[in-house]
CSV table of C-alpha atoms and ligand atoms in Angstrom, one decimal:
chain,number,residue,atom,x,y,z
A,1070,UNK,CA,-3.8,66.3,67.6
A,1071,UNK,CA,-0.9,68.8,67.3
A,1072,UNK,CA,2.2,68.4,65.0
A,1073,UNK,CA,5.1,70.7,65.8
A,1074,UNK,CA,8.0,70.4,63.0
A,1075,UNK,CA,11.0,71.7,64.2
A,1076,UNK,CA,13.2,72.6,60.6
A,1077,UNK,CA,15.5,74.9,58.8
A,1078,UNK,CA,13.0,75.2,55.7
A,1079,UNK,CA,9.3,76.0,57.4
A,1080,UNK,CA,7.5,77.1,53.9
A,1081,UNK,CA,8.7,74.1,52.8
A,1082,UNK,CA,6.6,71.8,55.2
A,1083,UNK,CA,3.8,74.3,55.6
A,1084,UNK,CA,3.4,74.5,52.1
A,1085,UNK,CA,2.9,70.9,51.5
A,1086,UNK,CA,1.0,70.3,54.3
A,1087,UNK,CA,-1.4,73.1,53.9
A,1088,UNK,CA,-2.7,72.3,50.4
A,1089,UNK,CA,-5.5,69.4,50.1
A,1090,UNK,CA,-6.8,67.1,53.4
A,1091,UNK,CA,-4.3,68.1,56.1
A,1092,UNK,CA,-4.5,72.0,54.6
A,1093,UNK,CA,-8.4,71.5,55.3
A,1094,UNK,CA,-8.3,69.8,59.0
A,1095,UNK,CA,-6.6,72.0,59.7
A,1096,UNK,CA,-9.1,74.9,58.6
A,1097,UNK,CA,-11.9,72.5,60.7
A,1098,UNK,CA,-9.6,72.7,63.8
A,1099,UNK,CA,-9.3,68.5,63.1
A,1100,UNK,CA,-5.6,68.7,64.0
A,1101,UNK,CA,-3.0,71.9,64.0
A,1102,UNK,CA,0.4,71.6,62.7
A,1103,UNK,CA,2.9,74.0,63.4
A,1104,UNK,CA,6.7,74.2,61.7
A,1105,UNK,CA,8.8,76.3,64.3
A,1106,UNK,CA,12.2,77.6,62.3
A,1107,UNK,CA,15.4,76.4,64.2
A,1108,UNK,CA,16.8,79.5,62.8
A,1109,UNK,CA,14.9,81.7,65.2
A,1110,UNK,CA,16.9,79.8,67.9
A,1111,UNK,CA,20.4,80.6,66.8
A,1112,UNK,CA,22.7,82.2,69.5
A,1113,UNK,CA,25.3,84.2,67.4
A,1114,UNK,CA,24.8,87.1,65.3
A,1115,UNK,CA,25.4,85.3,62.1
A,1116,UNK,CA,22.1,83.7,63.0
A,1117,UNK,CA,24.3,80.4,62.0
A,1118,UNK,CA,22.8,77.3,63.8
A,1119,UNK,CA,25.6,74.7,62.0
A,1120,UNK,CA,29.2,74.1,62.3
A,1121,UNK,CA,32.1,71.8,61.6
A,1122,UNK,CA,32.5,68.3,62.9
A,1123,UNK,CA,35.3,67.5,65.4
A,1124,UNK,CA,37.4,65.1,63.9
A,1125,UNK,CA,37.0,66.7,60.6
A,1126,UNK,CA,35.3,64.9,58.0
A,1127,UNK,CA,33.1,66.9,54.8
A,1128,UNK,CA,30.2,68.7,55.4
A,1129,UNK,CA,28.3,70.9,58.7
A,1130,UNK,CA,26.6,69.6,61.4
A,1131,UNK,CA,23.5,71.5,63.0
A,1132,UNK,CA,24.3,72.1,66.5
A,1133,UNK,CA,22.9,71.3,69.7
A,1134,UNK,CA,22.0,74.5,71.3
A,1135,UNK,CA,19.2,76.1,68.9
A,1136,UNK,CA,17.5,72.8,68.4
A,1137,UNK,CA,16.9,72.2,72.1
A,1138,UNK,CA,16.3,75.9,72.7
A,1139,UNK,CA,13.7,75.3,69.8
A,1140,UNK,CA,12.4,71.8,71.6
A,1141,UNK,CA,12.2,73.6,75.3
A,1142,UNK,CA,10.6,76.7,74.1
A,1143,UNK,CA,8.2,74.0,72.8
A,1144,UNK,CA,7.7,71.8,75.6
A,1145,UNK,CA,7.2,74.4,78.5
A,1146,UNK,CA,4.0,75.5,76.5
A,1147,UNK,CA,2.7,71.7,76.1
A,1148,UNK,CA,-0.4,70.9,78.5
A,1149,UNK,CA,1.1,67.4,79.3
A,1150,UNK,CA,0.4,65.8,82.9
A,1151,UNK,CA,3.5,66.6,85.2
A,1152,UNK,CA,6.9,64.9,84.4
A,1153,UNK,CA,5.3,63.4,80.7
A,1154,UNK,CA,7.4,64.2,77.7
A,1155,UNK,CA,6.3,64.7,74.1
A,1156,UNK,CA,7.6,62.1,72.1
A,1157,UNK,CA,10.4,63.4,69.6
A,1158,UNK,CA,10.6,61.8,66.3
A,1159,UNK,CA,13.9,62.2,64.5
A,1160,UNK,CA,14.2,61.3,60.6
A,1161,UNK,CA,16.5,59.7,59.9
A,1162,UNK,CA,17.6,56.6,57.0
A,1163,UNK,CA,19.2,54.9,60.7
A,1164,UNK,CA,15.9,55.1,61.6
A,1165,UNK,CA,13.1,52.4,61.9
A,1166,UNK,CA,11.1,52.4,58.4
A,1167,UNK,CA,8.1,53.6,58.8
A,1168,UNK,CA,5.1,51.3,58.3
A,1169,UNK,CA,1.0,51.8,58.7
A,1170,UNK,CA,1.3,49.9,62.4
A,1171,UNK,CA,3.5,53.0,63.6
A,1172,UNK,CA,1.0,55.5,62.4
A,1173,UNK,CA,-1.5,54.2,64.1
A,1174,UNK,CA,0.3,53.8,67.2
A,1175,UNK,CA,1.9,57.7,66.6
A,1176,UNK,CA,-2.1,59.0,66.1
A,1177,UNK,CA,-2.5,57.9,69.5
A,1178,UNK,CA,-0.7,60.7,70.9
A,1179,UNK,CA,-1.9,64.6,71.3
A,1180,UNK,CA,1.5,66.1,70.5
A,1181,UNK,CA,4.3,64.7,68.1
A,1182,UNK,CA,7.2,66.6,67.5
A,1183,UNK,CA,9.2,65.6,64.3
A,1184,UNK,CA,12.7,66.6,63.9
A,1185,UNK,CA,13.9,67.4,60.4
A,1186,UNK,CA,18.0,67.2,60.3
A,1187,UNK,CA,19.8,68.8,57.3
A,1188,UNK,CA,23.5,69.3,56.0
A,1189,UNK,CA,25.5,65.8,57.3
A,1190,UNK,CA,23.1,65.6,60.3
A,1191,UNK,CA,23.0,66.9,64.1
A,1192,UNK,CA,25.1,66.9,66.9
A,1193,UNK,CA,24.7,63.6,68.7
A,1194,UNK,CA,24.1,65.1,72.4
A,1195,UNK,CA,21.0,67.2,71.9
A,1196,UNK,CA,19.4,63.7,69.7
A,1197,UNK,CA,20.2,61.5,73.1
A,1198,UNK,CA,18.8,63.9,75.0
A,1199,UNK,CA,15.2,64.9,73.5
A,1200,UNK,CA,14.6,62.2,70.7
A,1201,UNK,CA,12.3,59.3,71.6
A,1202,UNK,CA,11.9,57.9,68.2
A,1203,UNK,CA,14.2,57.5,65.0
A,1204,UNK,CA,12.5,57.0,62.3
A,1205,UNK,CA,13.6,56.4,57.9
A,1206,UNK,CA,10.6,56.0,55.5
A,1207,UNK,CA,12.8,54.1,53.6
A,1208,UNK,CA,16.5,53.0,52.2
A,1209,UNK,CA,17.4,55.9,50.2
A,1210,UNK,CA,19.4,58.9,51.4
A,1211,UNK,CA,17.4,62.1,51.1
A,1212,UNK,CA,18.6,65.9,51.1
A,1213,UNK,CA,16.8,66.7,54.7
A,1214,UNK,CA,14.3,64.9,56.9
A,1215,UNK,CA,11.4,67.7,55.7
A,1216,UNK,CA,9.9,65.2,53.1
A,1217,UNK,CA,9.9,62.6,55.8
A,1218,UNK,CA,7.9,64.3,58.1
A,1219,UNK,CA,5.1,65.3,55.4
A,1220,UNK,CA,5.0,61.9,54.7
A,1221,UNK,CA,4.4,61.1,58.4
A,1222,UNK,CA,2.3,64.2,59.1
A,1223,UNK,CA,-0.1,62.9,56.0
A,1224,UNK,CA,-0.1,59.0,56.6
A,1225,UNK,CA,-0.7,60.1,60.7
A,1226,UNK,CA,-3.6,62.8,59.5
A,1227,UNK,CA,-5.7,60.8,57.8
A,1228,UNK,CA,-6.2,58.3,61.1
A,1229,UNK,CA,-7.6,61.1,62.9
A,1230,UNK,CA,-11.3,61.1,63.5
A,1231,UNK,CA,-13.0,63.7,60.9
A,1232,UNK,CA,-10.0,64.2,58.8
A,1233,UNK,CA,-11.2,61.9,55.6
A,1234,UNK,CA,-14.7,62.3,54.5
A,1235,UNK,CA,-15.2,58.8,54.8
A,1236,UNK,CA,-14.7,57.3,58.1
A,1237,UNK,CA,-14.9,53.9,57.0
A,1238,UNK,CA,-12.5,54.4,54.0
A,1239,UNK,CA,-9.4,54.2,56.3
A,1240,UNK,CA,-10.5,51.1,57.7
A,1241,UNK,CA,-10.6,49.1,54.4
A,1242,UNK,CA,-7.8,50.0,52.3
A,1243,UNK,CA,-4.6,48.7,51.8
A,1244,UNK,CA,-2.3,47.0,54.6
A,1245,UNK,CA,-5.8,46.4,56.5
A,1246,UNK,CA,-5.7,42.7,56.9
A,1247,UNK,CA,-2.6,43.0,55.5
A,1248,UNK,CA,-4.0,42.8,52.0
A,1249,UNK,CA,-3.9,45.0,48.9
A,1250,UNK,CA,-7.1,47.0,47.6
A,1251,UNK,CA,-9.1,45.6,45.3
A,1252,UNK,CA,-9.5,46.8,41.8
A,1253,UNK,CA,-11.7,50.0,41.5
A,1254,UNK,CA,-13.9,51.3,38.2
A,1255,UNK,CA,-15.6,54.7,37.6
A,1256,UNK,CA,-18.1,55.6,34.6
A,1257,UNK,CA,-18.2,54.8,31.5
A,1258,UNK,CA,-18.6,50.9,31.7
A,1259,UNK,CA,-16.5,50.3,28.8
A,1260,UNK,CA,-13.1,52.4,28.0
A,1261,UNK,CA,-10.8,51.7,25.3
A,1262,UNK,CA,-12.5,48.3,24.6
A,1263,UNK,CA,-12.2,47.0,28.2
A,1264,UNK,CA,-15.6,46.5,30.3
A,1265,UNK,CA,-16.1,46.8,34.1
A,1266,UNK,CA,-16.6,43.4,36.0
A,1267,UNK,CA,-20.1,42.7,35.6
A,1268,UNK,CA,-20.5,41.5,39.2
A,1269,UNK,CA,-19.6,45.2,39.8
A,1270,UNK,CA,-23.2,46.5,38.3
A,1271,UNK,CA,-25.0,42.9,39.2
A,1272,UNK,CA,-26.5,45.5,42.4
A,1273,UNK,CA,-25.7,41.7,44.2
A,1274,UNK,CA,-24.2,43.4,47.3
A,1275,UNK,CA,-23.2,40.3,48.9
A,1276,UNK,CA,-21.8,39.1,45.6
A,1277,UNK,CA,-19.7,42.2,45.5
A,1278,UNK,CA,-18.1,42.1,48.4
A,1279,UNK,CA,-16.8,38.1,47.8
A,1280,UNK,CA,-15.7,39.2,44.3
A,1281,UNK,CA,-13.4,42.2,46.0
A,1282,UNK,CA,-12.0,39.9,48.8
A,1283,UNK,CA,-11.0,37.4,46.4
A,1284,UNK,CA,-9.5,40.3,44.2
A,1285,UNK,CA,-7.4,41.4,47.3
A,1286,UNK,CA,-5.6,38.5,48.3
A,1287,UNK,CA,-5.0,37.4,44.4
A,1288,UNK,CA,-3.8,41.1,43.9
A,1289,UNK,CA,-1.6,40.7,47.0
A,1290,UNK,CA,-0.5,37.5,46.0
A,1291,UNK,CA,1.0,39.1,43.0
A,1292,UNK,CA,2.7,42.3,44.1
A,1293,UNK,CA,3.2,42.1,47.3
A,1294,UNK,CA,3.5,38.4,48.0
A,1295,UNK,CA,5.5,39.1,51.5
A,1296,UNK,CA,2.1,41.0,53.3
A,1297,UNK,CA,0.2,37.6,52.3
A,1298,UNK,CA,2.2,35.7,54.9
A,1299,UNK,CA,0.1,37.8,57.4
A,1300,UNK,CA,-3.0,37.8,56.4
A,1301,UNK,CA,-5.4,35.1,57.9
A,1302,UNK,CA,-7.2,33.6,55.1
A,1303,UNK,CA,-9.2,30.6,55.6
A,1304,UNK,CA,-8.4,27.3,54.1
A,1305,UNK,CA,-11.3,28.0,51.7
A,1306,UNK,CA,-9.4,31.1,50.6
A,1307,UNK,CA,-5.8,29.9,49.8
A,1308,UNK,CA,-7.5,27.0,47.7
A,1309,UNK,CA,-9.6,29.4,45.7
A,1310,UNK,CA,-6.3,31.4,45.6
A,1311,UNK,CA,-4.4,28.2,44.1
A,1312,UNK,CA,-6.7,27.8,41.9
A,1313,UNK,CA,-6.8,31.4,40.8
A,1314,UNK,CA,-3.3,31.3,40.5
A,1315,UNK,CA,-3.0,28.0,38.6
A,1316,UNK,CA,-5.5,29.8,35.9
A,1317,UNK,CA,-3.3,32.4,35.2
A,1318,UNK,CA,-1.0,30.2,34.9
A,1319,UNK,CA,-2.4,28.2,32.1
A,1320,UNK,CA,-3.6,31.3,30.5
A,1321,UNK,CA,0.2,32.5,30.2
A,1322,UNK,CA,1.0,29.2,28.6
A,1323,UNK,CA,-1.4,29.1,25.7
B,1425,LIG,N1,16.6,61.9,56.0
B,1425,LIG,C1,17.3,61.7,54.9
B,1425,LIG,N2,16.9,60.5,54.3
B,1425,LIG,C2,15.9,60.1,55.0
B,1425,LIG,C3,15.0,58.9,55.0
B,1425,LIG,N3,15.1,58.0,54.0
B,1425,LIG,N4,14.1,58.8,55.9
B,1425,LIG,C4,14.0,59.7,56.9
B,1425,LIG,N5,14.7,60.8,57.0
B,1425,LIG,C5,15.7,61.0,56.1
């Protein structure tokens, strides 16, 4: 899989990305991910690439021109079959918010270009004509779409095949079935008076994995009680979950 991040600030993104997992698939050729400066693309001698808004209003806009001469440069030396384009993903708070369905669908593909806007955003004409995708990760106004696009670069990296260590870790984690994960202890078996589950070191495999289950959909039941909607839990379930919940309830009472 190749990322291409087209951006004003490319230390900042490759940086980031290099360092930890993504920094090491891309050492073991998993996936390649390239930041292309839009600066190299400006057409005057100021090397400038933004400008004021007609109308007036405060702040620059980035212009058309060096971003698609960035894009073009970029496409004509894509191997995609005759007339395909790569899909463009703008960041953007107008855009969709990013969820773990999207990556999955965005890790199907063998390019991705992300754009990253910056001063009071991009002239509207080149976005009609190359982006496919607008995309926010969320409703909060940030300086630049460069944080964005690590955040989609990591959360699409870690679907590729090879990238984690453990390939069955991305299967099981959280938003999987739509339910939280399950509470997690490490050595020692007691810390600061409070003991690990003892179902955890029972060596009761079968036990184990009811016991985490159950600790799922109560844990998502309590933070996140909106995924739980979504899940499919048996009848079985949501009365053990009742019941669960009714407990706790009592407990908070005495
Ligand atoms: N650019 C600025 N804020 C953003 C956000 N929340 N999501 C994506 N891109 C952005």
């Amino acid at each position: 899989m190749n990322f291409h991040i087209l951006t004003l600030f490319p230390e900042m993104v490759m940086d980031g990305l290099g360092t930890s997992i993504t920094g090491r698939a891309m050492e073991k050729e998993l996936l390649s991910i390239k930041a292309i400066n839009i600066r190299d693309y400006a057409f005057n001698k100021h090397n400038s690439v933004d400008d004021y808004p007609y109308g007036g209003g405060a702040g620059m806009l980035m212009q058309a021109e060096p971003i698609y001469q960035a894009y073009e440069a970029l496409r004509s030396k894509m191997d995609l079959p005759e007339g395909k384009k790569p899909r463009v993903i703008y960041l953007s708070p107008q855009g969709s918010t990013f969820t773990q369905a999207m990556a999955e669908d965005f890790a199907k593909e063998s390019e991705l270009v992300l754009l990253c806007g910056h001063y009071e955003g991009i002239d509207e004409r080149v976005l009609e004509e190359i982006v496919t995708d607008y995309v926010s990760i969320g409703d909060y106004v940030l300086t630049g779409g460069e944080l964005p696009a690590m955040v989609m670069v990591d959360a699409i990296s870690r679907l590729v095949p090879g990238v984690l260590h453990n390939d069955v870790s991305a299967e099981f984690e959280s938003f999987q079935d739509h339910l939280l994960e399950y509470p997690q202890y490490s050595r020692p078996e007691e810390w600061h008076g409070k003991k690990v589950p003892p179902i955890l070191l029972s060596g009761h495999h079968a036990n184990v994995e009811k016991w985490r289950r159950e600790q799922s959909i109560l844990r998502t039941a309590l933070r996140r009680p909106d995924l739980l909607e979504k899940a499919e839990l048996s009848d079985k379930e949501l009365e053990n979950l009742r019941k669960q919940l009714e407990n706790l309830q009592n407990s908070l009472q005495e």
